[in-house]
Coordinates of C-alpha atoms and ligand atoms in Angstrom, one line a residue:
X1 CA 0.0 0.0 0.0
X2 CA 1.2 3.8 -1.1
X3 CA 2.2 5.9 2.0
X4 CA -1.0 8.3 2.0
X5 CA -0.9 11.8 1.2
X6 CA -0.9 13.8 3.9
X7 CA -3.3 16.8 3.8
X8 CA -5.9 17.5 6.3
X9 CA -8.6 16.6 3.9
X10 CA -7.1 12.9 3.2
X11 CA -6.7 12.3 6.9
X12 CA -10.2 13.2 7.9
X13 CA -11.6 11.2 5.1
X14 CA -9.6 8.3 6.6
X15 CA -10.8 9.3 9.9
X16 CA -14.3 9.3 8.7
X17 CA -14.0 5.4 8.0
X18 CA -12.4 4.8 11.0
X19 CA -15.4 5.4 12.8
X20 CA -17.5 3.5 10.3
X21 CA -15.2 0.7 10.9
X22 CA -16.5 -0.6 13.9
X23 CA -18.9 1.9 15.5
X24 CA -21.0 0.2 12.2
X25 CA -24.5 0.8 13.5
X26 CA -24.4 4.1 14.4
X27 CA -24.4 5.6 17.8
X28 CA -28.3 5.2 17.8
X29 CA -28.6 1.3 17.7
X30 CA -26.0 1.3 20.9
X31 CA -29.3 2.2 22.8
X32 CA -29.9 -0.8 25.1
X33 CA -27.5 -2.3 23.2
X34 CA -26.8 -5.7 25.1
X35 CA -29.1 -8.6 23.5
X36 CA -32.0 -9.3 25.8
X37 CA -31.4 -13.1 25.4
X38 CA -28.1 -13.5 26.8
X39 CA -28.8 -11.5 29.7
X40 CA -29.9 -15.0 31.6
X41 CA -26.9 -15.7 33.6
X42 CA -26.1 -19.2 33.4
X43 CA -22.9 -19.1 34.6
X44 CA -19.7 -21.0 33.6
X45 CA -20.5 -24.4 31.7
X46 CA -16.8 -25.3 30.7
X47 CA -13.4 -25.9 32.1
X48 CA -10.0 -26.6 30.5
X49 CA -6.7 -27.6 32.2
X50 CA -4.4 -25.0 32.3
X51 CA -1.4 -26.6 30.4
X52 CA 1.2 -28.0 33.1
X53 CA -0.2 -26.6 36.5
X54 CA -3.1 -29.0 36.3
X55 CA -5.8 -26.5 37.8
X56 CA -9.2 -27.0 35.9
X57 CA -9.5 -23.2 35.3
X58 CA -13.4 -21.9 34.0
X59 CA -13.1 -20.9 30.2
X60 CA -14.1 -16.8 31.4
X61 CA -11.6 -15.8 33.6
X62 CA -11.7 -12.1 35.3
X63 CA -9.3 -9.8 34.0
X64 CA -8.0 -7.3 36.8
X65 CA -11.8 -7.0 38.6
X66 CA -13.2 -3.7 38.4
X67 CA -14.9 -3.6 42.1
X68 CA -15.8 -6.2 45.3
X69 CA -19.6 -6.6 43.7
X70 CA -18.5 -7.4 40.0
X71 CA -15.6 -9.6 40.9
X72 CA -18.1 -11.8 43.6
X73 CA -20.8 -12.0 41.5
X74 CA -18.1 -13.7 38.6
X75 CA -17.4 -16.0 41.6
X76 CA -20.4 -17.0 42.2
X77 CA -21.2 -17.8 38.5
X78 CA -18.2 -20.1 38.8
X79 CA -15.4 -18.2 37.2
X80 CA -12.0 -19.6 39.1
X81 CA -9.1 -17.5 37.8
X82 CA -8.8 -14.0 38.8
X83 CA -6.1 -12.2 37.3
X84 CA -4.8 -9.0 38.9
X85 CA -1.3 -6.8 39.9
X86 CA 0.6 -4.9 41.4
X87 CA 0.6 -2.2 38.5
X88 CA -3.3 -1.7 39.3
X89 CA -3.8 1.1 41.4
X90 CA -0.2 0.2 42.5
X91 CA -1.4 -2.6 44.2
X92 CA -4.7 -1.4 45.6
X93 CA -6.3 -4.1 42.8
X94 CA -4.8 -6.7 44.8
X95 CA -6.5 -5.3 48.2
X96 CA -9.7 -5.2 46.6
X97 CA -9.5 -8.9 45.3
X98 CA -7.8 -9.9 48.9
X99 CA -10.7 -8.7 50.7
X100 CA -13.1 -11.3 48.5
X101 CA -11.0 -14.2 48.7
X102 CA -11.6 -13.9 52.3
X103 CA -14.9 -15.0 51.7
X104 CA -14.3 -18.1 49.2
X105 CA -12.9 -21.3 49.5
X106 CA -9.3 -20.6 48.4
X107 CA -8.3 -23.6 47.0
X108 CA -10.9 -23.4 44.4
X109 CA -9.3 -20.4 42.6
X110 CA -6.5 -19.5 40.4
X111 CA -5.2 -16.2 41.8
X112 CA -2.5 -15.1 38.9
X113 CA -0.8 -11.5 40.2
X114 CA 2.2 -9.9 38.2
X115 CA 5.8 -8.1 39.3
X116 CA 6.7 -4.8 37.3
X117 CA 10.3 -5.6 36.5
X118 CA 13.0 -2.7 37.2
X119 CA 12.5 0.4 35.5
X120 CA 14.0 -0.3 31.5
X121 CA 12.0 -3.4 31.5
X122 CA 14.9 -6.2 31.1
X123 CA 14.9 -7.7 34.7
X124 CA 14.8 -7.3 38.2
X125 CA 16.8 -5.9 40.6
X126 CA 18.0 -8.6 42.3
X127 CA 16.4 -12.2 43.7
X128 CA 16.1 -11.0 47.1
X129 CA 13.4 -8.1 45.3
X130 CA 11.3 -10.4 43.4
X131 CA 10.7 -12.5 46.8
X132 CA 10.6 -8.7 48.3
X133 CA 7.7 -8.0 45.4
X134 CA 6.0 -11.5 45.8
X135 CA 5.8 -11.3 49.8
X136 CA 4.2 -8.0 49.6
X137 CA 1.5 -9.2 46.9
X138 CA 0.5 -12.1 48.9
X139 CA -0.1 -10.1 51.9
X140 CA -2.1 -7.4 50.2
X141 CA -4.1 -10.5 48.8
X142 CA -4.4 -11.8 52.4
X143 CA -3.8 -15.1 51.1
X144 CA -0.6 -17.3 51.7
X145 CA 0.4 -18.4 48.3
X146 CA -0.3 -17.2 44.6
X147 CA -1.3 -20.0 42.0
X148 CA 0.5 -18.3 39.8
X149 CA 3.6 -15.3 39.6
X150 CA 3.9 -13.6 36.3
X151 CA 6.1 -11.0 35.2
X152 CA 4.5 -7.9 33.7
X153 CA 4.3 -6.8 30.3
X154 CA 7.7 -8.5 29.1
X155 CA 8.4 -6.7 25.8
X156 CA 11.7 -8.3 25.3
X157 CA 13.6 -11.6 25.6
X158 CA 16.0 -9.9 28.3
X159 CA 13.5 -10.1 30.8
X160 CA 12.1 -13.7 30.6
X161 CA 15.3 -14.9 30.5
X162 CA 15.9 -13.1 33.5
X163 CA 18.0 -14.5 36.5
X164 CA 17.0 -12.9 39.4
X165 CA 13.4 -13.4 38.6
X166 CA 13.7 -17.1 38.2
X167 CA 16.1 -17.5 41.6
X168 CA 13.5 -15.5 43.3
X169 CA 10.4 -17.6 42.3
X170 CA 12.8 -21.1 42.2
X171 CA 12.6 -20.3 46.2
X172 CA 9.1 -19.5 46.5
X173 CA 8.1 -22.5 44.8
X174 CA 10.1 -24.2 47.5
X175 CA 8.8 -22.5 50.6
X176 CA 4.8 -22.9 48.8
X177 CA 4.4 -19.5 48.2
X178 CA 3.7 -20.1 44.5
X179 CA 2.9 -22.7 42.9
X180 CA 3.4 -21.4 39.0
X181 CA 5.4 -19.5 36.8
X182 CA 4.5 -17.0 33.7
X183 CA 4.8 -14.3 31.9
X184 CA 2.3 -11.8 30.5
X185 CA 3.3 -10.8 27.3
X186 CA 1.5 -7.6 24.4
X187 CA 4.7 -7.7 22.3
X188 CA 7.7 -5.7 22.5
X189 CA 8.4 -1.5 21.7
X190 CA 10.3 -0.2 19.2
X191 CA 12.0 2.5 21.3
X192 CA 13.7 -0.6 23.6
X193 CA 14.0 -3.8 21.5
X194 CA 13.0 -3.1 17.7
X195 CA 13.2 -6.8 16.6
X196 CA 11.3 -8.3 19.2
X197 CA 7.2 -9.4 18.0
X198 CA 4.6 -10.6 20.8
X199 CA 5.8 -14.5 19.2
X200 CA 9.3 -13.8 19.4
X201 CA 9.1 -12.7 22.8
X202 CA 6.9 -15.7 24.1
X203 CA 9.1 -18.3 22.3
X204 CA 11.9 -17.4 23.7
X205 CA 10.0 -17.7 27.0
X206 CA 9.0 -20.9 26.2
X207 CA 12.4 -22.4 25.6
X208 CA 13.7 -21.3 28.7
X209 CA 11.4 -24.5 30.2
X210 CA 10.8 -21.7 33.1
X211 CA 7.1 -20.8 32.6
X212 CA 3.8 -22.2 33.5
X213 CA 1.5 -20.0 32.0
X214 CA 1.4 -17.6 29.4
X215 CA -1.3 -14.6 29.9
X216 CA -0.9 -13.5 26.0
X217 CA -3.3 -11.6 23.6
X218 CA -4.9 -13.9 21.1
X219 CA -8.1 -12.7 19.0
X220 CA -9.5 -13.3 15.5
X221 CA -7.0 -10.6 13.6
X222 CA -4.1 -11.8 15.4
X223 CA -4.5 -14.9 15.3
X224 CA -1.8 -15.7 12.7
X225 CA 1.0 -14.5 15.4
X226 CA -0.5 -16.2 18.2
X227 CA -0.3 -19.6 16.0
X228 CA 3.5 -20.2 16.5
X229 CA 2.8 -19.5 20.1
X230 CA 0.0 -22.3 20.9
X231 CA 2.1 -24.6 18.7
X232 CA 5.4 -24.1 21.9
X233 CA 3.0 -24.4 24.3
X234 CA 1.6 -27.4 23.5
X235 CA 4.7 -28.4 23.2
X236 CA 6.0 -28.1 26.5
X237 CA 2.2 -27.9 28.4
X238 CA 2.4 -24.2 29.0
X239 CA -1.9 -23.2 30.3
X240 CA -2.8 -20.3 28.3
X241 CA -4.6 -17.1 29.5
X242 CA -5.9 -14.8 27.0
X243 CA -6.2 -10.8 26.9
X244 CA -7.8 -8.7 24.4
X245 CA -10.1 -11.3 23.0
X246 CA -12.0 -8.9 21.2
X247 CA -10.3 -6.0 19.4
X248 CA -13.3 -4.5 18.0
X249 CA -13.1 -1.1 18.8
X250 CA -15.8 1.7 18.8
X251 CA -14.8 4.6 17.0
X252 CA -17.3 7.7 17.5
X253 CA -14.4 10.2 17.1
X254 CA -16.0 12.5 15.0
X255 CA -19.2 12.6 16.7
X256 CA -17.3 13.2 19.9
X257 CA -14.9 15.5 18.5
X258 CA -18.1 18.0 17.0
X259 CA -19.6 17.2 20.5
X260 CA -16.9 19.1 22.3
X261 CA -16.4 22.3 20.1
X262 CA -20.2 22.7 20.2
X263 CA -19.7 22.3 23.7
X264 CA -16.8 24.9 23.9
X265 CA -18.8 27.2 21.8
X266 CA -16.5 27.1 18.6
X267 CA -17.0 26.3 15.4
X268 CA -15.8 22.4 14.6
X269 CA -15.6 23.8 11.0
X270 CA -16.8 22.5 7.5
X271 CA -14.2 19.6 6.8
X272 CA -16.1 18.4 10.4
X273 CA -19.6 18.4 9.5
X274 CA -19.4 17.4 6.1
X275 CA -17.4 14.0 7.2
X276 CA -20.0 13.6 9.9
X277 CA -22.6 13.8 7.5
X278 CA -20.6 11.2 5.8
X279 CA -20.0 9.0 8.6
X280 CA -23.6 8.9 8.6
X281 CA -24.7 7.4 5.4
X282 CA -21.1 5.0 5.7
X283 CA -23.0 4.1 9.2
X284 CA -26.3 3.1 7.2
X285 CA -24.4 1.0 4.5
X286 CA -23.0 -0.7 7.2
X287 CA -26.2 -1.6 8.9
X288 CA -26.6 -3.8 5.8
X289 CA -23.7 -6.2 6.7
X290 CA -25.1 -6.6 9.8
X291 CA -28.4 -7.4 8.9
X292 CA -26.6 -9.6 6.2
X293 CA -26.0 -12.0 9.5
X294 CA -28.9 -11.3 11.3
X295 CA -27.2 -9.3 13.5
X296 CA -28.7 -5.8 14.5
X297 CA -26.3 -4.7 17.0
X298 CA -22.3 -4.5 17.4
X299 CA -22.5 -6.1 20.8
X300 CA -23.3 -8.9 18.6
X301 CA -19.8 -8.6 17.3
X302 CA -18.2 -8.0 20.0
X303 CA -19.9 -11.5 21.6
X304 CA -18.5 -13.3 18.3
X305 CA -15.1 -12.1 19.0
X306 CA -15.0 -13.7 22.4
X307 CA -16.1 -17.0 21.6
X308 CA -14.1 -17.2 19.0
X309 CA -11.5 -17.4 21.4
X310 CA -13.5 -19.1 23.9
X311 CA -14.1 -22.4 21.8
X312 CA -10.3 -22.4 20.8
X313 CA -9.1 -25.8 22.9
X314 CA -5.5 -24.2 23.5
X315 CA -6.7 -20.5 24.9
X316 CA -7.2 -22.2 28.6
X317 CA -9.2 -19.1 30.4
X318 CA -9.8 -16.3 28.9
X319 CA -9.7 -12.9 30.9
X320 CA -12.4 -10.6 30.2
X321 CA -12.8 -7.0 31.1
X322 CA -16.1 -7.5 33.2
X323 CA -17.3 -3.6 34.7
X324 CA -21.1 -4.1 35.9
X325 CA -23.2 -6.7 36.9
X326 CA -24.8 -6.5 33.4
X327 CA -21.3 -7.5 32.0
X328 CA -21.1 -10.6 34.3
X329 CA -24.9 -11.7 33.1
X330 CA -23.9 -10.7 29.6
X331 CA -20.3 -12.1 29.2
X332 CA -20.9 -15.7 31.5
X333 CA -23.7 -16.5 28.9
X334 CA -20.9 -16.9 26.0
X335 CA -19.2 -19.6 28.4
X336 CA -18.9 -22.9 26.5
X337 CA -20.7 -21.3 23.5
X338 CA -19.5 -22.8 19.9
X339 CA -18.9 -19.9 17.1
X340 CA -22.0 -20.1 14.5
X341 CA -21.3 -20.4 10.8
X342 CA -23.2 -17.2 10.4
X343 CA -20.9 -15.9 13.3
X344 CA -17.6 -17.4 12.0
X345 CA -19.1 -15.5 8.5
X346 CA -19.1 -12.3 10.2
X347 CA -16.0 -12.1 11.9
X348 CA -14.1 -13.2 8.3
X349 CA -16.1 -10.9 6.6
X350 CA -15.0 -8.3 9.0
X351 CA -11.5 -8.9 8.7
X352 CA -12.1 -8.2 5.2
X353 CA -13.4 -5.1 5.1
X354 CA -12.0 -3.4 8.2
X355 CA -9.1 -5.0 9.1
X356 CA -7.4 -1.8 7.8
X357 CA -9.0 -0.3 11.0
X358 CA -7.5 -2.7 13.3
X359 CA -3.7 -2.8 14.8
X360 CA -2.9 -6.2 15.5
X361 CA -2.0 -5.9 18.8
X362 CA 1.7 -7.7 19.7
X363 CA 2.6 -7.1 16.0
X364 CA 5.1 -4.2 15.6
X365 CA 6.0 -4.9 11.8
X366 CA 5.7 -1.2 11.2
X367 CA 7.6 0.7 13.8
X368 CA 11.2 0.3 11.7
X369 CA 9.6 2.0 8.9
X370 CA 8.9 5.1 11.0
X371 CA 11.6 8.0 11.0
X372 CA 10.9 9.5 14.3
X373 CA 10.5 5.8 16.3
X374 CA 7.2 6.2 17.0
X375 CA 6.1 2.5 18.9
X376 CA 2.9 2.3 16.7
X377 CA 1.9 -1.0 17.9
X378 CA 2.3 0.6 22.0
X379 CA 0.4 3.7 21.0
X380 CA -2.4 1.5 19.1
X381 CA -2.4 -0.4 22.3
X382 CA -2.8 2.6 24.6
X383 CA -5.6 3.8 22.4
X384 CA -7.3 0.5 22.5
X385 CA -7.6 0.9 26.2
X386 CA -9.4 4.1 26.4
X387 CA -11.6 3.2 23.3
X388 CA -12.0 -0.3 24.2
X389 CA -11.6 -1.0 27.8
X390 CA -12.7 2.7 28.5
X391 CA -9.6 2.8 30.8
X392 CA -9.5 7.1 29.2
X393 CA -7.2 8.3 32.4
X394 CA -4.9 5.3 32.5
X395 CA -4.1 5.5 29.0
X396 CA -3.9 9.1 28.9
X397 CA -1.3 8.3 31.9
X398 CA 0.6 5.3 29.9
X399 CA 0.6 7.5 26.8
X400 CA 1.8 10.6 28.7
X401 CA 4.7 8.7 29.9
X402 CA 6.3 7.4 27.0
X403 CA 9.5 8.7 25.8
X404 CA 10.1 10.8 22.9
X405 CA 7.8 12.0 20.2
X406 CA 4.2 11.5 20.2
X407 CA 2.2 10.8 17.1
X408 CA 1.5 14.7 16.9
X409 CA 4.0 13.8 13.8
X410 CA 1.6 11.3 12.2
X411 CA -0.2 14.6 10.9
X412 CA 2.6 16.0 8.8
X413 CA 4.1 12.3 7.9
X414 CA 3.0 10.7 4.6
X415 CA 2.7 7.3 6.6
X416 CA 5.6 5.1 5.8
X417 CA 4.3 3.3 8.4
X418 CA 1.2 2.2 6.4
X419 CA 3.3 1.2 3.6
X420 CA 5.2 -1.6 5.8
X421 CA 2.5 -3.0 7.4
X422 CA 1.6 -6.4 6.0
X423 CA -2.5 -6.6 7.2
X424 CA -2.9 -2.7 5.2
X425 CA -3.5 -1.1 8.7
X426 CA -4.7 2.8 8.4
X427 CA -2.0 3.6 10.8
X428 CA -1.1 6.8 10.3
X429 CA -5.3 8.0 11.0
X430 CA -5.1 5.4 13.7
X431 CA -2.0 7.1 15.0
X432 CA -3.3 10.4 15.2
X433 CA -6.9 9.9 16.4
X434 CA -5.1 8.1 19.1
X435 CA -3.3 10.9 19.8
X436 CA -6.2 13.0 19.8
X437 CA -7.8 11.1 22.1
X438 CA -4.5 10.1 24.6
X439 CA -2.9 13.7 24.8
X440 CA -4.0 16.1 27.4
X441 CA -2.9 18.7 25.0
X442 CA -5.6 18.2 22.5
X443 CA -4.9 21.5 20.6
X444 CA -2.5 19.8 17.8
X445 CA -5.4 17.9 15.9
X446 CA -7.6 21.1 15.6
Ligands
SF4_1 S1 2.5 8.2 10.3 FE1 3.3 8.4 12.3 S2 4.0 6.4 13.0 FE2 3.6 6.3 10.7 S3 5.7 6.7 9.9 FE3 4.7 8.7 10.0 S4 5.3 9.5 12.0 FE4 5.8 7.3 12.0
SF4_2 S1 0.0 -0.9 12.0 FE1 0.3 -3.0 11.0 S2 2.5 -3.4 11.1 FE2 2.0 -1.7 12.4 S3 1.9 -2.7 14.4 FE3 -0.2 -2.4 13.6 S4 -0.6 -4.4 12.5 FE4 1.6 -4.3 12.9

């Protein structure tokens, strides 16, 4: 694909279909958008071993629990594996899901927490801080061991190879203060370790024969990179925990953007309506390839995603981002569920006409082509989270703390980026609505 040119025009027209992508049905059909009939809660109706630990782990897992009420009500439907970390709240996560546990039978859950390694991300400090890190986690869990210690967010091979971390949890194991291994993994970042893919990063976790789990992101566009990863796994009976099952992301920039002007009592400007405008006929063309399926709204998608993942033998548990009671009725009733042809139709069909729209997150296949270094597949990541997850101040926070240049430059760049990517990614209108909605300074898209 030709780098893009790079007026103001070209990149709202892009930005225009960006929204279509995904927000497809227009923000009116989001009303009382969760499908009446999956709003029985069942609860969990299937288990899979998770790889060499041997713990029968419920196919929903939580993902870092948003509050007491959410997380016991997932309990109670029978979800066992409860992911969470010190990097939540800087360990007040943990506190929250310690005070729970309190109330369960403990040897019926998975409890997975993660250690930040040392600032530069290629190890620890030392052996005597991982077991420093560890003790502290288990005592703001109130619970004497952990089923499972992971490092966080490896983005190189430095790190899972790392000494200190394996002496520290080689003793822990010993004194039964953990019981597993692993390593949570989104792929690397071009400004540390350019060479270094989600795949590349998890193999060479795999052959150092140290971890018991993997806590990696697997979904229906990525599911090419995560292949070579099940395939070591199996291999050497590594359990599996998936993240970001479901990339769709909801894109009502535009809408948002006119929103807030209006609001500030300026003028958005021409080149804003008139897209809008267009993002609103796109919107009813795409209502026909939903109706194509017999779907009518994009939590429908959404719900494919997931159990795409979900019916996969070798994703073990996967961790879903679970916020209301609503989500817990909604999300538990896709437990065990088997993707429909129509479904299977829909998310193929998808991939084909907006994959351009979607990063593949733990893919960095871009970020060499990029003059200024920009990590594309970080930033895309960043942006999922507040679109996605919703998580706006923490990814306004990650974002605000990288180094170097932001993708303010994606304006002014013809987008070599776009040329090297392999799945025709829009990144360089990805890259700067994600700035536009990650930067506090907000003034550079207007
Ligand atoms: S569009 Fe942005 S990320 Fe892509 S090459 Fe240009 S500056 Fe780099
Ligand atoms: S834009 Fe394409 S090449 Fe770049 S990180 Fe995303 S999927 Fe990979």
């Amino acid at each position: 694909m030709a780098p893009q040119s790079h007026n103001r025009r070209d990149f709202l027209k892009n930005l225009s279909l960006a929204v279509l992508g995904t927000s497809a049905l227009g923000s009116s059909s989001f009303a009382g958008a969760v499908p009446r009939n999956s709003l029985d809660n069942r609860g969990v109706v299937n288990h899979k071993i998770l790889g060499r630990t041997g713990f029968r782990v419920s196919d929903v897992a939580s993902g870092a629990p948003k509050n007491e009420t959410v997380l016991k009500a997932m309990l109670d439907s029978g979800v066992n594996f409860i992911d969470t970390g010190y990097a939540y709240g800087k360990g007040n996560n943990e506190r929250m899901v310690g005070k729970v546990l309190k109330d369960y039978d403990r040897s019926k859950l998975f409890v997975n927490t993660k250690l930040l390694p040392a600032e530069g991300g290629e190890g620890f400090k030392s052996k005597d801080d991982v077991i420093r890190q560890t003790r502290e986690a288990l005592d703001r869990l109130q619970t004497d061991y952990a089923d499972c210690v992971m490092i966080h967010g490896a983005d190189n091979s430095k790190v899972v190879e790392d000494a200190a971390f394996h002496a520290g949890m080689d003793q822990l194991k010993a004194e039964g203060l953990v019981r597993s291994t692993g390593v949570s993994c989104h792929g690397s970042a071009w400004y540390k370790l350019p060479d270094e893919s989600l795949d590349q990063v998890l193999l060479t976790a795999a052959d150092t024969d140290q971890f018991d789990v993997f806590l990696m992101t697997y979904n229906f566009y990525n599911a090419d990179l995560a292949e070579k990863v099940f395939k070591a796994c199996e291999k050497k009976n590594i359990g599996t925990a998936i993240m970001k099952s479901s990339p769709v992301q909801i894109y009502k920039l535009l809408e948002k953007a006119v929103a807030r002007y209006e609001e500030q009592g300026e003028d958005p400007g021409e080149d804003y309506y008139a897209y809008l405008n267009r993002y609103k006929e796109r919107a009813q063309k795409a209502r026909a390839f939903f109706k194509k399926y017999g779907y009518t709204t994009d939590e429908e998608l959404i719900n494919a995603a997931i159990i795409y993942v979900l019916q996969d033998p070798r994703a073990h548990t996967v961790c879903l981002d679970i916020r209301s009671l609503e989500d817990v009725k909604r999300y538990l009733a896709l437990s065990g569920r088997s993707l429909k042809s129509s479904q299977a139709r829909l998310l193929k069909d998808h991939q084909e006409h907006f994959g351009f729209l979607n990063c593949r997150i733990g893919c960095n296949a871009c970020e060499r082509a990029c003059p200024y270094h920009l990590p594309v597949n970080t930033i895309l990541r960043y942006n999922y989270y507040y679109q996605n997850k919703k998580d706006e101040k923490q990814a306004m926070k990650l974002y605000a703390d990288l180094p170097g240049k932001k993708a303010e430059l994606c304006m002014s760049c013809p987008g070599y980026c776009e040329s090297a990517c392999p799945y025709g990614v829009s990144a360089r209108s990805l890259m700067a609505m994600a700035h536009q909605n990650l930067s506090f300074d907000r003034e550079s898209f207007a």
